[in-house]
mmCIF file of C-alpha atoms in Angstrom:
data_model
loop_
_atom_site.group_PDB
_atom_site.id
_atom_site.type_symbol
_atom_site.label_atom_id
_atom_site.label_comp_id
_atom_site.label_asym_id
_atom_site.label_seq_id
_atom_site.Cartn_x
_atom_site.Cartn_y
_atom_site.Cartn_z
ATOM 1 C CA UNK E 1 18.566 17.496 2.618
ATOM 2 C CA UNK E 2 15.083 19.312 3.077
ATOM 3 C CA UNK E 3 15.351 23.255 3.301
ATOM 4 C CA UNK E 4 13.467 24.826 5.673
ATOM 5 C CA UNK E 5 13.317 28.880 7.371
ATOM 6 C CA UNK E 6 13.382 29.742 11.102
ATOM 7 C CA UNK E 7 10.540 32.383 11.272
ATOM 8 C CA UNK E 8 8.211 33.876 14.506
ATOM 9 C CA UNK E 9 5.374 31.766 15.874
ATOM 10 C CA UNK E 10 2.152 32.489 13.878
ATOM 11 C CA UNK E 11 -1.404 31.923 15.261
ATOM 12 C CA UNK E 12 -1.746 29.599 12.671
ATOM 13 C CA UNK E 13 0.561 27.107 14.213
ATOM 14 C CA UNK E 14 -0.795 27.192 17.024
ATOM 15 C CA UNK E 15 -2.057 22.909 16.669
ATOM 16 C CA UNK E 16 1.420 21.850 15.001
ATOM 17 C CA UNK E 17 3.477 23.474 17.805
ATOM 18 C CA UNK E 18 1.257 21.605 20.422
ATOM 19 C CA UNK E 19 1.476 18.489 18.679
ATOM 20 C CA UNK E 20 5.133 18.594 18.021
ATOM 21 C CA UNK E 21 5.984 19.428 21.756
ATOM 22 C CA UNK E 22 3.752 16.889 23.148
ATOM 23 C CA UNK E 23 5.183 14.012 20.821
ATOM 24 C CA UNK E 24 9.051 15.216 21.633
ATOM 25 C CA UNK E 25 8.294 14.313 25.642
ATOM 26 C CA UNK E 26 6.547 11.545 25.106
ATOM 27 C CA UNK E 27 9.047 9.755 22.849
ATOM 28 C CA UNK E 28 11.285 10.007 25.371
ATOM 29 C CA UNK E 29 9.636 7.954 28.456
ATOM 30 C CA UNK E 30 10.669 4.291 27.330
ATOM 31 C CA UNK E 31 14.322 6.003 27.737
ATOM 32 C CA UNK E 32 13.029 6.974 31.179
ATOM 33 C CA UNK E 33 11.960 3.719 31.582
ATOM 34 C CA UNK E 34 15.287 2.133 30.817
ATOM 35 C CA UNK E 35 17.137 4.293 33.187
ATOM 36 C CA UNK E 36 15.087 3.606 35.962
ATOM 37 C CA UNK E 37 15.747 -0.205 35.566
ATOM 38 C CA UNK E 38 19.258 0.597 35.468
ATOM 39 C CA UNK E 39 19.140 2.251 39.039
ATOM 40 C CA UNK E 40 20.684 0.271 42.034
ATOM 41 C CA UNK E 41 17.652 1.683 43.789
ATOM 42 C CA UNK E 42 15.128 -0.382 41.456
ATOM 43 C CA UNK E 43 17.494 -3.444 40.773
ATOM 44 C CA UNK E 44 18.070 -3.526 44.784
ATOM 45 C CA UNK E 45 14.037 -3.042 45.355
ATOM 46 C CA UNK E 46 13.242 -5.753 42.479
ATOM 47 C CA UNK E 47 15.369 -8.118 43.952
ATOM 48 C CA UNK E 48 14.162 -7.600 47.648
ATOM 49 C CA UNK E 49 10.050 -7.868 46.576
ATOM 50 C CA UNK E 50 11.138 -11.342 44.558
ATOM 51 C CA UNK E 51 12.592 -12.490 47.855
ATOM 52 C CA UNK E 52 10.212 -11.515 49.876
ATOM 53 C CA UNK E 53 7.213 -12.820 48.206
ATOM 54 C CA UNK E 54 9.300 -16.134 46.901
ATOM 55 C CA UNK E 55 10.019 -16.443 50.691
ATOM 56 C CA UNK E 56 6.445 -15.661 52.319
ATOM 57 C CA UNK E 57 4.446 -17.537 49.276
ATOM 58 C CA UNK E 58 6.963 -20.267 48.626
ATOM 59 C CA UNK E 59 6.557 -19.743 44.870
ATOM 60 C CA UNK E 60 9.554 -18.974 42.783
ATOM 61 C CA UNK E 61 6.122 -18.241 40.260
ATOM 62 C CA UNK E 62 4.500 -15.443 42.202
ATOM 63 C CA UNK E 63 8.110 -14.132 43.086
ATOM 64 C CA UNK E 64 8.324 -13.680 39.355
ATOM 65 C CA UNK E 65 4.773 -12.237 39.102
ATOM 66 C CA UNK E 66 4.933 -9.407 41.596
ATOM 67 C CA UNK E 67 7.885 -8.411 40.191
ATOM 68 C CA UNK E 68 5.997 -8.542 36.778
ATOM 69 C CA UNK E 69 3.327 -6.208 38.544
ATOM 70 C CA UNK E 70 5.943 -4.025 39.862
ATOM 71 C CA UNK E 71 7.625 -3.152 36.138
ATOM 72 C CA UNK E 72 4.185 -2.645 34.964
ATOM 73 C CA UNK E 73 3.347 -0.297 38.041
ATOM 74 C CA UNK E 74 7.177 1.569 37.071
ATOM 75 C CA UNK E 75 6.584 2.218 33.308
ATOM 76 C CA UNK E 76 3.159 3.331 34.161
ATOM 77 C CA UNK E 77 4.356 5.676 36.662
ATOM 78 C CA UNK E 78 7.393 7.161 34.009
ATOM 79 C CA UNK E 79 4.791 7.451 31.485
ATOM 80 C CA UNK E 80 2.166 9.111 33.891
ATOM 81 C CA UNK E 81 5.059 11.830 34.437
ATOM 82 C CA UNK E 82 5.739 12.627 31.356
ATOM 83 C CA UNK E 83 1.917 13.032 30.474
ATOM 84 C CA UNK E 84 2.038 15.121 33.582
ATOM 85 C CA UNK E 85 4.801 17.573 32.426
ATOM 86 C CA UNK E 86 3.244 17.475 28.682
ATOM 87 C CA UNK E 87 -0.468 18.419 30.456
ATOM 88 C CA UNK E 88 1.297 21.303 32.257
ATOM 89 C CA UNK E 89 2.951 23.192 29.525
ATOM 90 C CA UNK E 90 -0.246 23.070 27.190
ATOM 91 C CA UNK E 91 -2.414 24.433 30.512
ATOM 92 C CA UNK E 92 0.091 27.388 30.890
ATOM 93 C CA UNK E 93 2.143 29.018 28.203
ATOM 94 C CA UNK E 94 1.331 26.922 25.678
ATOM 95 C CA UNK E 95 -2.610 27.958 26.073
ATOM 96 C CA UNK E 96 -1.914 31.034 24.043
ATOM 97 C CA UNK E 97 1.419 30.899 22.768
ATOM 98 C CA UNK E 98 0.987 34.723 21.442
ATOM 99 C CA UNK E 99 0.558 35.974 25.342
ATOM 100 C CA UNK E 100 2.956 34.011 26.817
ATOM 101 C CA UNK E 101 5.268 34.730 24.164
ATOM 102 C CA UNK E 102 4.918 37.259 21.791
ATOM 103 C CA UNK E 103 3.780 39.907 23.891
ATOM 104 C CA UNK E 104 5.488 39.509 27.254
ATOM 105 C CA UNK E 105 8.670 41.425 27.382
ATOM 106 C CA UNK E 106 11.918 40.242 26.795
ATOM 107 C CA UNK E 107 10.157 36.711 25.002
ATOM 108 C CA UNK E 108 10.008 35.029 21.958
ATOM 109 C CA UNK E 109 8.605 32.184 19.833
ATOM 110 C CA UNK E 110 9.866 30.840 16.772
ATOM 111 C CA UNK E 111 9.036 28.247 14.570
ATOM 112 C CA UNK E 112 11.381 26.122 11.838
ATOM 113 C CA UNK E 113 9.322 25.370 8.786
ATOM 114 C CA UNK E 114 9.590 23.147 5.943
ATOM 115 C CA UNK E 115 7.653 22.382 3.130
ATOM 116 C CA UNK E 116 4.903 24.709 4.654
ATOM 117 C CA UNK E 117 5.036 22.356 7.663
ATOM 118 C CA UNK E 118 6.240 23.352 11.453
ATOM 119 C CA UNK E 119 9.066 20.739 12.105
ATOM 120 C CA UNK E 120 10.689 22.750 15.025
ATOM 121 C CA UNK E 121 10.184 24.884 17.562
ATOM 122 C CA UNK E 122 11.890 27.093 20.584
ATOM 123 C CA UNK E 123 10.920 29.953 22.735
ATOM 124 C CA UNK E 124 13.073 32.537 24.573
ATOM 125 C CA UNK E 125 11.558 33.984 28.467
ATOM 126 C CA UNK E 126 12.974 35.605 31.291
ATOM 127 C CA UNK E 127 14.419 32.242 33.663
ATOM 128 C CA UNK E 128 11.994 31.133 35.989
ATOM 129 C CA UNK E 129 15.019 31.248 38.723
ATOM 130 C CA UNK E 130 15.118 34.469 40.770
ATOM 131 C CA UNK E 131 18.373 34.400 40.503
ATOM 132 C CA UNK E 132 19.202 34.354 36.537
ATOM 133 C CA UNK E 133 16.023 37.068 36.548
ATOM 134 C CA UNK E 134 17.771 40.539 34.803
ATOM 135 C CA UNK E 135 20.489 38.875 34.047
ATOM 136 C CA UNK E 136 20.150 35.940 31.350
ATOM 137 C CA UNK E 137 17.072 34.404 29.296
ATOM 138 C CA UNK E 138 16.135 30.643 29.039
ATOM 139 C CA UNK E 139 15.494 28.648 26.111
ATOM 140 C CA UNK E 140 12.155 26.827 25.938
ATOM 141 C CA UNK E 141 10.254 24.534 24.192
ATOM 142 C CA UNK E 142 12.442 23.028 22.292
ATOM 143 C CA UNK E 143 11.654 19.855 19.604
ATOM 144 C CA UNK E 144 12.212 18.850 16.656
ATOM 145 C CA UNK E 145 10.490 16.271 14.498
ATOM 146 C CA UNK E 146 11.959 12.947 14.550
ATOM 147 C CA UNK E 147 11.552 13.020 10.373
ATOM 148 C CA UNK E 148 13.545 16.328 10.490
ATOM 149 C CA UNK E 149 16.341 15.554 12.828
ATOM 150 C CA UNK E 150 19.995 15.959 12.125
ATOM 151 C CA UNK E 151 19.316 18.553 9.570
ATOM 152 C CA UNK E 152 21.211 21.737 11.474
ATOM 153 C CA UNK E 153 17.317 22.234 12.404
ATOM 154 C CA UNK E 154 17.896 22.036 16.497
ATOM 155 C CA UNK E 155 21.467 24.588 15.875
ATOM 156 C CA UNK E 156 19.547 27.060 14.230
ATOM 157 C CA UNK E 157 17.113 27.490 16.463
ATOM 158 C CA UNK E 158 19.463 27.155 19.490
ATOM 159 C CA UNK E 159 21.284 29.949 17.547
ATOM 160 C CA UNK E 160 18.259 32.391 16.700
ATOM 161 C CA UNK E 161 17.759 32.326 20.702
ATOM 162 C CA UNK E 162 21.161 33.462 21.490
ATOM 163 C CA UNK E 163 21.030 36.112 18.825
ATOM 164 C CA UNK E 164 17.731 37.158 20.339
ATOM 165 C CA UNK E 165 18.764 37.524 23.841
ATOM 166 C CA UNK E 166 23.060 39.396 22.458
ATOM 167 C CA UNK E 167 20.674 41.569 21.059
ATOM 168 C CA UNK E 168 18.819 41.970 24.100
ATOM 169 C CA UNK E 169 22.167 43.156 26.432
ATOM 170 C CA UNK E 170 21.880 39.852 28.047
ATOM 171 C CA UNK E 171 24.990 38.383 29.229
ATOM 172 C CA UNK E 172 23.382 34.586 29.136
ATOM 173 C CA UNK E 173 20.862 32.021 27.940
ATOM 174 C CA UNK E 174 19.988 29.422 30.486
ATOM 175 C CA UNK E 175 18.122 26.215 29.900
ATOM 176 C CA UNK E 176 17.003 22.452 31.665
ATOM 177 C CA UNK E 177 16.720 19.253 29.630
ATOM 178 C CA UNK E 178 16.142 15.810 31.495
ATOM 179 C CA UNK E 179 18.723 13.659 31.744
ATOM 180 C CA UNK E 180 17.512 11.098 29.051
ATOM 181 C CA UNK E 181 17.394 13.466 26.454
ATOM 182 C CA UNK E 182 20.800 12.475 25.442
ATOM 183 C CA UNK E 183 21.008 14.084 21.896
ATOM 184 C CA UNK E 184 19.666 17.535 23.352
ATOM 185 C CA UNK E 185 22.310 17.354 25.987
ATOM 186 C CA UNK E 186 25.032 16.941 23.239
ATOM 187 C CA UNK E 187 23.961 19.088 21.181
ATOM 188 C CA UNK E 188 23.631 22.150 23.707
ATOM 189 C CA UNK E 189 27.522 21.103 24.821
ATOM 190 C CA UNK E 190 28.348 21.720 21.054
ATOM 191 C CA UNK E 191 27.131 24.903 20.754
ATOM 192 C CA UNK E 192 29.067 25.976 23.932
ATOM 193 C CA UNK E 193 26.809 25.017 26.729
ATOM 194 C CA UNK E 194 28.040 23.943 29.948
ATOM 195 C CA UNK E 195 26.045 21.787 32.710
ATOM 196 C CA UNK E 196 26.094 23.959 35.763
ATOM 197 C CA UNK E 197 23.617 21.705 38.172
ATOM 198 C CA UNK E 198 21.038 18.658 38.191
ATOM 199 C CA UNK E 199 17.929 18.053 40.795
ATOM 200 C CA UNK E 200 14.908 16.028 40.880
ATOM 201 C CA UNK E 201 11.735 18.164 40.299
ATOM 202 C CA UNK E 202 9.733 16.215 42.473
ATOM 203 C CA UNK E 203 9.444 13.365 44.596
ATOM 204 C CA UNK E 204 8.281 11.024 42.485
ATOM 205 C CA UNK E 205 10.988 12.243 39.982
ATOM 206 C CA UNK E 206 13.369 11.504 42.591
ATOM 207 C CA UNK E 207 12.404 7.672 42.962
ATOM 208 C CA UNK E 208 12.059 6.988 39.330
ATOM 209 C CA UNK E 209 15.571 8.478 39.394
ATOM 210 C CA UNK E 210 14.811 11.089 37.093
ATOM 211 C CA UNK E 211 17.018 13.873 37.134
ATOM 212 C CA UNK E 212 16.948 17.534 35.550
ATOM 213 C CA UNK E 213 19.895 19.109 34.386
ATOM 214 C CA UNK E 214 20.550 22.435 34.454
ATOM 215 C CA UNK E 215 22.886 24.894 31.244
ATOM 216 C CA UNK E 216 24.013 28.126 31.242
ATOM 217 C CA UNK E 217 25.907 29.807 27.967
ATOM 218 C CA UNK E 218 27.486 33.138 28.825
ATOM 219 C CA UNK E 219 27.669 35.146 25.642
ATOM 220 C CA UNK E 220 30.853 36.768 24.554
ATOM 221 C CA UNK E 221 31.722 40.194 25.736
ATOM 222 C CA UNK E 222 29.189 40.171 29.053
ATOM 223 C CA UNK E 223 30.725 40.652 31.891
ATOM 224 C CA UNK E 224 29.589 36.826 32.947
ATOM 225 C CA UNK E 225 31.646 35.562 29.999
#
């Protein structure tokens, strides 16, 4: 097993942490993909455009075709989101990881390195929900690289951000993963997390049947816990 050290973001990682975060959300759009196709909503809306064309064309051939069209249109649309939500997180915080980071209050940025290499990642900021404002912190940004996965890598940085905000005097860390981030969502319930809502973030995330869900850890001894 590799070693590697969780240490604080450094200007020069400023490439490797952009890279790393924009490969983590893109791996994950063929799962997107599949879930979508798994929908009743898309099988239902499949099946209805292959009898309706096979009906008004009287071609079981371009029944089959505009249905071909239609997956094609789909994965391009899942993929087209996730570009989307990688092109807005480089445009904001992760412009100038220092400002958003390092120098707001109450915020953090660390880095896991190995073999002088940034193979991990996660930030700590006040929640973007009123609500949780004051009260908790949110973990960000995290990946891993797939080469470096299953290493304690994603624990230890999950850890170093509830350290951050216990010694803070907050009484929580919030977060939101997708739904098709599967290994995320297990390992956040193993370190104590528990799901406390889901939503769509948009419209289109609503018919691609994309959901976001929503954790909350309250840390021992606040009066949340």
């Amino acid at each position: 097993m590799a070693s590697y050290r969780i240490r604080q973001y450094r200007e020069q990682d400023y490439e490797a942490v952009r890279s790393l975060f924009a490969r983590g959300i893109l791996e994950h759009a063929p799962a997107g993909f599949r879930t979508f196709l798994r929908s009743a909503r898309a099988q239902l809306a499949l099946l209805g455009l292959f009898v309706g064309v096979r009906a008004a064309a009287g071609s079981w051939l371009l029944g089959l075709g505009a249905v071909a069209v239609a997956l094609v249109a789909s994965w391009l649309q899942v993929r087209s989101f996730s570009t989307a939500y990688v092109q807005q997180a480089l445009s904001t915080d992760l412009l100038d990881v220092s400002s958003s980071y390092l120098r707001a209050p109450d915020s953090c940025f660390w880095v896991a390195e190995a073999k002088g290499t940034v193979v991990g990642m996660v930030a700590a900021a006040p929640p973007e929900e009123p609500a949780d404002r004051g009260a908790a912190l949110e973990l960000k940004r995290m990946s891993v690289s797939k080469d470096y996965r299953g290493q304690g890598i994603s624990k230890a940085l999950c850890a170093e951000v509830l350290r951050f905000a216990r010694a803070r005097g907050f009484g929580a860390v919030v977060l939101s993963t997708s739904m098709v981030q599967v290994a995320a969502q297990q390992l956040y319930e193993g370190q104590g997390f528990r799901r406390v809502g889901a939503s769509s973030p948009s419209l289109l995330a609503a018919l691609l049947c994309f959901q976001v869900y929503r954790y909350r850890y309250d840390l021992p001894g606040s009066a949340a816990a």
